[in-house]
Amino acid sequence: MSEINKKIVFSGIQPSGEPTLGNYLGALKNWVLMQDEYECFYSIVDLHSITVRQDPAALRAQIKKFMALFLAIGLDPEKCTLFCQSHVPTHAELAWILNCYTMFGELSRMTQFKDKSQKHADNINAGLFTYPSLMAADMLLYQTDVVPVGIDQKQHIELARNIAVRFNGIYGDTFKIPEGVIPKTSAKINSLADPTKKMSKSDENINSYILLLDKPDDIIRKFKRAVTDSEAIVRYSPEDKPGISNLMNIYSAVTSKTHDEIEKEFDGKGYGDFKLAVGEAVADLLKPVQSEYERIMKDKDYLEKIYSEGAQKAYYVSNKTLSKVYKKVGFIKKGF
Ligand code: TRP
């Protein structure tokens, strides 16, 4: 099949914690669905992760985990390009150029910057501020058509589009203007302890999130403890039953059953039965992923081969765009 006719997809995930069920059902599962139809570039965006302080040993371990999980969930290196952002220097290089075409005012308006600078008031570094120009570089380097993201990234995509339009306006067509999509199949998974908040691996309460590598017993225990309400009816109503509705979203994402079907299935049954069913469904979903993960993690050479080849391909493709950009802004060609 010719790759030329396929639309290009870019997406990235931060390795700034252990991978969670939220990462999988909200993003990664959809990446797998897209790999057949699109030419996909999927990156572990490690450069983005150091905008908040990371423990180096933990970061190293998490990057490898994410890469092994990419493969374990079914991302196929024959179909898509899997790589670490820091292995492909064009990202940092284009980010610098784009910084010079991104306005201070624009970056100041980013809600994620405002949130994160509140959360990390002792470390409001320049990288945290210019994070969106690096993200713009990520997608613009590949002449990307489609960027699947969560709703929280919409504003960054809008900014990337504005930067690209601005650059094209000055220098002529250089970048494809990418489109952000929030995939219909991606589920928004909330915390099990506070179902009005997003499930997050940085939560202090370990019972609030499910890690992709959690053992079946732990998964079931966490679901049993999930915060619900006192009505004792399995009914979908995110406003007044956020806990049950969140569990229904998870169950629906895992089993492909609709909310109606789930309500019927648990009609007349208590929350205990429902929570156990959700826990078991998630544990069953993750079992094969975990055994595949274990297998891949034992084969370090294979893992290294995949991310090295991915980075080479990504470099080759992205460098074409970078060279164009260097020429357009007026840099001279290097003689080596
Ligand atoms: N900022 C994104 C997040 O935190 C990750 C990311 C970095 C990304 N570069 C990207 C996503 C480019 C899509 C495209 O979720």
Short mmCIF file of C-alpha atoms and ligand atoms in Angstrom, two decimals:
data_model
loop_
_atom_site.label_atom_id
_atom_site.label_comp_id
_atom_site.label_asym_id
_atom_site.label_seq_id
_atom_site.Cartn_x
_atom_site.Cartn_y
_atom_site.Cartn_z
CA MET A 1 0.00 0.00 0.00
CA SER A 2 1.33 3.41 -0.87
CA GLU A 3 2.01 5.59 2.11
CA ILE A 4 1.78 8.75 0.07
CA ASN A 5 -1.99 8.71 -0.12
CA LYS A 6 -2.51 8.20 3.55
CA LYS A 7 -3.25 11.14 5.79
CA ILE A 8 -0.64 11.83 8.42
CA VAL A 9 -1.32 11.52 12.12
CA PHE A 10 0.92 12.75 14.91
CA SER A 11 0.33 12.30 18.60
CA GLY A 12 2.43 12.32 21.73
CA ILE A 13 2.21 11.09 25.27
CA GLN A 14 4.17 12.31 28.25
CA PRO A 15 6.12 9.68 30.22
CA SER A 16 5.78 11.71 33.40
CA GLY A 17 4.34 8.90 35.49
CA GLU A 18 3.27 5.29 35.28
CA PRO A 19 0.86 4.55 32.41
CA THR A 20 -2.77 4.39 33.57
CA LEU A 21 -6.06 2.98 32.41
CA GLY A 22 -6.97 6.58 31.56
CA ASN A 23 -4.01 6.79 29.16
CA TYR A 24 -5.13 3.58 27.51
CA LEU A 25 -8.88 4.10 27.17
CA GLY A 26 -8.52 7.85 26.58
CA ALA A 27 -5.71 7.85 24.02
CA LEU A 28 -3.62 4.77 23.31
CA LYS A 29 -6.48 2.48 22.35
CA ASN A 30 -7.45 4.98 19.71
CA TRP A 31 -3.90 5.17 18.42
CA VAL A 32 -4.11 1.46 17.66
CA LEU A 33 -7.37 1.97 15.75
CA MET A 34 -5.79 4.71 13.61
CA GLN A 35 -2.66 2.83 12.55
CA ASP A 36 -4.32 1.00 9.65
CA GLU A 37 -5.92 3.99 8.05
CA TYR A 38 -3.27 6.67 8.56
CA GLU A 39 0.47 7.14 8.38
CA CYS A 40 1.04 7.55 12.12
CA PHE A 41 3.90 9.05 14.11
CA TYR A 42 3.58 8.33 17.81
CA SER A 43 6.07 9.85 20.19
CA ILE A 44 6.98 9.57 23.82
CA VAL A 45 7.42 13.28 24.42
CA ASP A 46 10.17 13.18 27.00
CA LEU A 47 11.36 16.74 26.24
CA HIS A 48 7.93 17.94 27.36
CA SER A 49 8.14 16.00 30.61
CA ILE A 50 11.11 17.88 32.03
CA THR A 51 9.11 21.12 32.10
CA VAL A 52 8.15 19.84 35.56
CA ARG A 53 10.87 18.33 37.71
CA GLN A 54 11.42 14.59 37.12
CA ASP A 55 13.46 12.03 38.97
CA PRO A 56 15.97 10.85 36.32
CA ALA A 57 15.87 7.15 37.26
CA ALA A 58 12.07 7.13 37.37
CA LEU A 59 11.85 8.97 34.05
CA ARG A 60 14.19 6.47 32.37
CA ALA A 61 12.11 3.55 33.64
CA GLN A 62 8.82 5.17 32.60
CA ILE A 63 10.02 5.88 29.06
CA LYS A 64 10.91 2.22 28.58
CA LYS A 65 7.61 1.14 30.09
CA PHE A 66 5.65 3.35 27.73
CA MET A 67 7.59 2.05 24.75
CA ALA A 68 7.03 -1.58 25.76
CA LEU A 69 3.37 -0.85 26.38
CA PHE A 70 2.99 0.72 22.94
CA LEU A 71 3.95 -2.67 21.53
CA ALA A 72 2.00 -4.68 24.10
CA ILE A 73 -1.30 -2.94 23.29
CA GLY A 74 -0.85 -3.67 19.60
CA LEU A 75 0.88 -0.69 18.04
CA ASP A 76 2.70 -2.30 15.15
CA PRO A 77 6.10 -0.85 14.18
CA GLU A 78 5.48 -2.09 10.64
CA LYS A 79 2.49 0.21 10.44
CA CYS A 80 3.45 3.22 12.52
CA THR A 81 6.56 5.07 13.64
CA LEU A 82 7.25 4.83 17.37
CA PHE A 83 9.96 7.01 18.86
CA CYS A 84 11.24 9.11 21.73
CA GLN A 85 11.13 12.83 21.10
CA SER A 86 14.62 13.39 22.57
CA HIS A 87 16.11 10.98 20.00
CA VAL A 88 15.02 13.21 17.13
CA PRO A 89 16.82 16.57 17.40
CA THR A 90 14.64 18.30 14.80
CA HIS A 91 11.94 18.73 17.45
CA ALA A 92 14.06 20.94 19.67
CA GLU A 93 15.48 22.75 16.64
CA LEU A 94 12.15 23.63 15.11
CA ALA A 95 10.80 24.55 18.54
CA TRP A 96 13.46 27.25 18.78
CA ILE A 97 12.53 28.68 15.41
CA LEU A 98 8.83 28.63 16.27
CA ASN A 99 9.56 30.37 19.56
CA CYS A 100 10.59 33.34 17.45
CA TYR A 101 7.18 33.32 15.76
CA THR A 102 5.10 32.82 18.89
CA MET A 103 4.01 35.81 20.93
CA PHE A 104 4.52 36.24 24.64
CA GLY A 105 0.85 37.20 24.93
CA GLU A 106 -0.29 34.00 23.20
CA LEU A 107 1.71 31.79 25.53
CA SER A 108 0.49 33.77 28.54
CA ARG A 109 -3.09 32.90 27.68
CA MET A 110 -2.57 29.12 27.77
CA THR A 111 -4.72 27.69 30.56
CA GLN A 112 -2.38 24.73 31.04
CA PHE A 113 0.51 27.12 31.67
CA LYS A 114 -1.57 29.01 34.22
CA ASP A 115 -2.63 25.77 35.94
CA LYS A 116 0.84 24.28 35.99
CA SER A 117 2.50 27.46 37.19
CA GLN A 118 0.07 27.52 40.08
CA LYS A 119 0.77 23.89 40.88
CA HIS A 120 4.55 24.26 40.58
CA ALA A 121 4.93 27.81 41.85
CA ASP A 122 8.56 27.15 42.79
CA ASN A 123 9.53 26.14 39.25
CA ILE A 124 7.85 28.37 36.66
CA ASN A 125 10.59 27.84 34.10
CA ALA A 126 10.83 29.12 30.53
CA GLY A 127 10.30 25.61 29.17
CA LEU A 128 6.93 25.38 30.89
CA PHE A 129 6.04 28.67 29.23
CA THR A 130 7.21 27.71 25.72
CA TYR A 131 5.89 24.14 25.94
CA PRO A 132 3.25 24.89 23.25
CA SER A 133 5.89 25.92 20.66
CA LEU A 134 7.62 22.57 21.14
CA MET A 135 4.28 20.85 20.77
CA ALA A 136 3.64 22.86 17.60
CA ALA A 137 7.04 21.74 16.27
CA ASP A 138 6.13 18.10 17.00
CA MET A 139 3.15 18.13 14.71
CA LEU A 140 4.31 20.64 12.07
CA LEU A 141 7.54 18.71 11.37
CA TYR A 142 5.59 15.81 9.88
CA GLN A 143 3.18 17.86 7.73
CA THR A 144 0.51 16.37 9.95
CA ASP A 145 -3.15 16.30 8.92
CA VAL A 146 -4.74 14.98 12.07
CA VAL A 147 -3.77 15.22 15.74
CA PRO A 148 -5.83 13.06 18.10
CA VAL A 149 -5.78 14.66 21.55
CA GLY A 150 -7.75 15.06 24.73
CA ILE A 151 -9.95 18.10 25.22
CA ASP A 152 -7.31 19.67 27.50
CA GLN A 153 -4.96 20.01 24.51
CA LYS A 154 -7.39 21.83 22.19
CA GLN A 155 -5.98 25.24 23.03
CA HIS A 156 -2.43 24.11 22.23
CA ILE A 157 -3.54 22.79 18.85
CA GLU A 158 -5.26 26.09 18.08
CA LEU A 159 -2.03 27.91 18.90
CA ALA A 160 0.00 25.54 16.69
CA ARG A 161 -2.37 26.27 13.82
CA ASN A 162 -2.00 30.01 14.36
CA ILE A 163 1.79 29.76 14.40
CA ALA A 164 1.75 27.70 11.20
CA VAL A 165 -0.58 30.12 9.44
CA ARG A 166 1.58 33.05 10.55
CA PHE A 167 4.79 31.40 9.31
CA ASN A 168 3.19 30.40 5.99
CA GLY A 169 1.91 33.96 5.63
CA ILE A 170 5.40 35.40 5.89
CA TYR A 171 7.40 32.78 3.93
CA GLY A 172 4.87 31.01 1.71
CA ASP A 173 3.54 27.49 2.11
CA THR A 174 5.78 25.61 4.51
CA PHE A 175 3.57 23.80 6.98
CA LYS A 176 0.38 21.81 6.58
CA ILE A 177 -2.22 23.21 8.99
CA PRO A 178 -3.06 20.30 11.30
CA GLU A 179 -6.48 19.55 12.66
CA GLY A 180 -7.05 18.50 16.23
CA VAL A 181 -9.62 15.77 16.77
CA ILE A 182 -11.04 14.45 19.97
CA PRO A 183 -11.75 10.86 18.98
CA LYS A 184 -15.33 9.71 19.58
CA THR A 185 -14.05 6.36 20.74
CA SER A 186 -11.86 7.89 23.41
CA ALA A 187 -13.33 7.73 26.88
CA LYS A 188 -12.86 10.34 29.55
CA ILE A 189 -11.91 8.39 32.64
CA ASN A 190 -12.22 10.04 36.03
CA SER A 191 -10.68 9.35 39.41
CA LEU A 192 -12.15 6.44 41.38
CA ALA A 193 -11.80 8.42 44.62
CA ASP A 194 -13.13 11.75 43.34
CA PRO A 195 -15.12 11.07 40.15
CA THR A 196 -15.46 14.76 39.35
CA LYS A 197 -11.70 14.91 38.62
CA LYS A 198 -9.74 13.34 35.76
CA MET A 199 -7.97 10.05 36.60
CA SER A 200 -4.38 11.10 37.18
CA LYS A 201 -1.24 9.20 38.04
CA SER A 202 0.01 12.21 39.98
CA ASP A 203 -2.84 11.83 42.48
CA GLU A 204 -1.60 11.13 45.99
CA ASN A 205 -4.31 8.53 46.58
CA ILE A 206 -3.18 5.34 44.81
CA ASN A 207 -6.73 3.98 44.97
CA SER A 208 -7.92 6.77 42.70
CA TYR A 209 -6.28 5.41 39.56
CA ILE A 210 -5.67 2.09 37.82
CA LEU A 211 -2.21 1.53 36.43
CA LEU A 212 -1.96 -0.56 33.29
CA LEU A 213 0.44 -2.81 35.14
CA ASP A 214 -1.69 -3.21 38.29
CA LYS A 215 -2.27 -6.84 39.33
CA PRO A 216 -5.82 -8.23 38.93
CA ASP A 217 -6.36 -8.35 42.71
CA ASP A 218 -5.36 -4.70 43.09
CA ILE A 219 -7.60 -3.69 40.20
CA ILE A 220 -10.61 -5.42 41.74
CA ARG A 221 -9.85 -3.98 45.18
CA LYS A 222 -9.60 -0.45 43.76
CA PHE A 223 -12.93 -0.78 41.96
CA LYS A 224 -14.59 -2.17 45.09
CA ARG A 225 -13.50 0.96 46.94
CA ALA A 226 -14.57 3.35 44.19
CA VAL A 227 -16.64 6.26 45.50
CA THR A 228 -20.29 6.09 44.42
CA ASP A 229 -23.57 7.31 45.95
CA SER A 230 -26.32 5.94 48.17
CA GLU A 231 -29.07 5.47 45.60
CA ALA A 232 -28.07 1.86 44.84
CA ILE A 233 -29.35 2.00 41.26
CA VAL A 234 -26.98 1.64 38.31
CA ARG A 235 -28.15 4.61 36.27
CA TYR A 236 -26.21 6.98 34.01
CA SER A 237 -26.33 10.56 35.24
CA PRO A 238 -22.93 12.31 35.29
CA GLU A 239 -24.35 15.34 37.13
CA ASP A 240 -25.80 13.70 40.20
CA LYS A 241 -24.14 10.26 40.00
CA PRO A 242 -20.57 11.01 38.89
CA GLY A 243 -19.12 7.88 40.51
CA ILE A 244 -21.51 5.36 38.97
CA SER A 245 -21.42 7.21 35.65
CA ASN A 246 -17.63 7.06 35.60
CA LEU A 247 -17.72 3.31 36.28
CA MET A 248 -20.30 2.94 33.51
CA ASN A 249 -18.01 4.84 31.12
CA ILE A 250 -15.15 2.51 31.99
CA TYR A 251 -17.32 -0.61 31.65
CA SER A 252 -18.68 0.67 28.37
CA ALA A 253 -15.21 1.43 26.99
CA VAL A 254 -13.99 -2.04 27.93
CA THR A 255 -17.00 -4.13 26.87
CA SER A 256 -18.43 -1.89 24.10
CA LYS A 257 -21.84 -2.11 25.83
CA THR A 258 -24.00 1.00 25.75
CA HIS A 259 -25.16 2.79 28.89
CA ASP A 260 -28.68 1.43 28.30
CA GLU A 261 -27.43 -2.12 28.07
CA ILE A 262 -25.43 -1.68 31.25
CA GLU A 263 -28.44 -0.29 33.13
CA LYS A 264 -30.47 -3.34 32.05
CA GLU A 265 -27.69 -5.77 32.92
CA PHE A 266 -27.54 -4.47 36.51
CA ASP A 267 -31.23 -3.78 36.99
CA GLY A 268 -32.15 -4.97 40.47
CA LYS A 269 -28.54 -5.69 41.39
CA GLY A 270 -26.46 -3.79 43.93
CA TYR A 271 -23.35 -1.67 43.49
CA GLY A 272 -21.24 -4.54 44.86
CA ASP A 273 -22.07 -6.73 41.84
CA PHE A 274 -21.56 -3.85 39.44
CA LYS A 275 -18.20 -2.82 40.86
CA LEU A 276 -16.96 -6.40 40.77
CA ALA A 277 -18.06 -6.76 37.14
CA VAL A 278 -16.21 -3.57 36.16
CA GLY A 279 -13.09 -4.67 38.06
CA GLU A 280 -13.12 -8.10 36.42
CA ALA A 281 -13.69 -6.67 32.97
CA VAL A 282 -10.73 -4.30 33.37
CA ALA A 283 -8.51 -7.04 34.83
CA ASP A 284 -9.41 -9.33 31.90
CA LEU A 285 -8.68 -6.56 29.40
CA LEU A 286 -5.27 -5.91 30.89
CA LYS A 287 -4.15 -9.51 31.43
CA PRO A 288 -2.96 -10.18 27.87
CA VAL A 289 -1.45 -6.69 27.67
CA GLN A 290 0.54 -7.35 30.83
CA SER A 291 1.87 -10.71 29.72
CA GLU A 292 2.91 -9.28 26.37
CA TYR A 293 4.52 -6.38 28.23
CA GLU A 294 6.53 -8.79 30.42
CA ARG A 295 7.71 -10.64 27.35
CA ILE A 296 8.84 -7.47 25.56
CA MET A 297 10.57 -6.04 28.63
CA LYS A 298 12.76 -9.14 28.76
CA ASP A 299 13.91 -8.50 25.22
CA LYS A 300 15.80 -5.22 25.63
CA ASP A 301 17.51 -5.57 22.24
CA TYR A 302 14.20 -5.79 20.45
CA LEU A 303 12.84 -2.77 22.30
CA GLU A 304 15.95 -0.76 21.48
CA LYS A 305 15.74 -1.78 17.85
CA ILE A 306 12.14 -0.57 17.60
CA TYR A 307 12.72 2.85 19.10
CA SER A 308 16.00 3.33 17.23
CA GLU A 309 14.44 2.54 13.87
CA GLY A 310 11.48 4.73 14.78
CA ALA A 311 13.76 7.67 15.57
CA GLN A 312 15.68 7.21 12.31
CA LYS A 313 12.52 7.29 10.25
CA ALA A 314 11.15 10.25 12.22
CA TYR A 315 14.42 12.11 11.73
CA TYR A 316 14.44 11.46 8.01
CA VAL A 317 10.88 12.70 7.53
CA SER A 318 11.06 15.66 9.91
CA ASN A 319 14.41 16.90 8.64
CA LYS A 320 12.85 17.63 5.26
CA THR A 321 10.55 20.15 6.90
CA LEU A 322 13.31 21.57 9.07
CA SER A 323 15.62 22.09 6.08
CA LYS A 324 12.86 23.94 4.28
CA VAL A 325 12.34 26.16 7.32
CA TYR A 326 16.05 26.92 7.70
CA LYS A 327 16.21 27.96 4.07
CA LYS A 328 13.10 30.11 4.29
CA VAL A 329 14.25 32.09 7.30
CA GLY A 330 17.57 32.82 5.61
CA PHE A 331 20.13 30.44 7.11
CA ILE A 332 22.86 29.28 4.74
CA LYS A 333 23.36 25.64 3.83
CA LYS A 334 26.00 23.85 5.86
CA GLY A 335 28.90 22.44 3.88
CA PHE A 336 29.15 19.10 5.72
N1 TRP B 1 0.96 18.00 25.37
C1 TRP B 1 0.39 16.70 25.13
C2 TRP B 1 -0.22 16.16 26.44
O1 TRP B 1 0.24 16.50 27.50
C3 TRP B 1 1.42 15.73 24.63
C4 TRP B 1 1.96 16.18 23.32
C5 TRP B 1 3.17 16.74 23.07
C6 TRP B 1 1.29 16.10 22.07
N2 TRP B 1 3.33 17.02 21.75
C7 TRP B 1 2.19 16.64 21.12
C8 TRP B 1 0.04 15.65 21.67
C9 TRP B 1 1.82 16.76 19.76
C10 TRP B 1 -0.32 15.76 20.34
C11 TRP B 1 0.58 16.32 19.39
O2 TRP B 1 -1.13 15.38 26.38
#
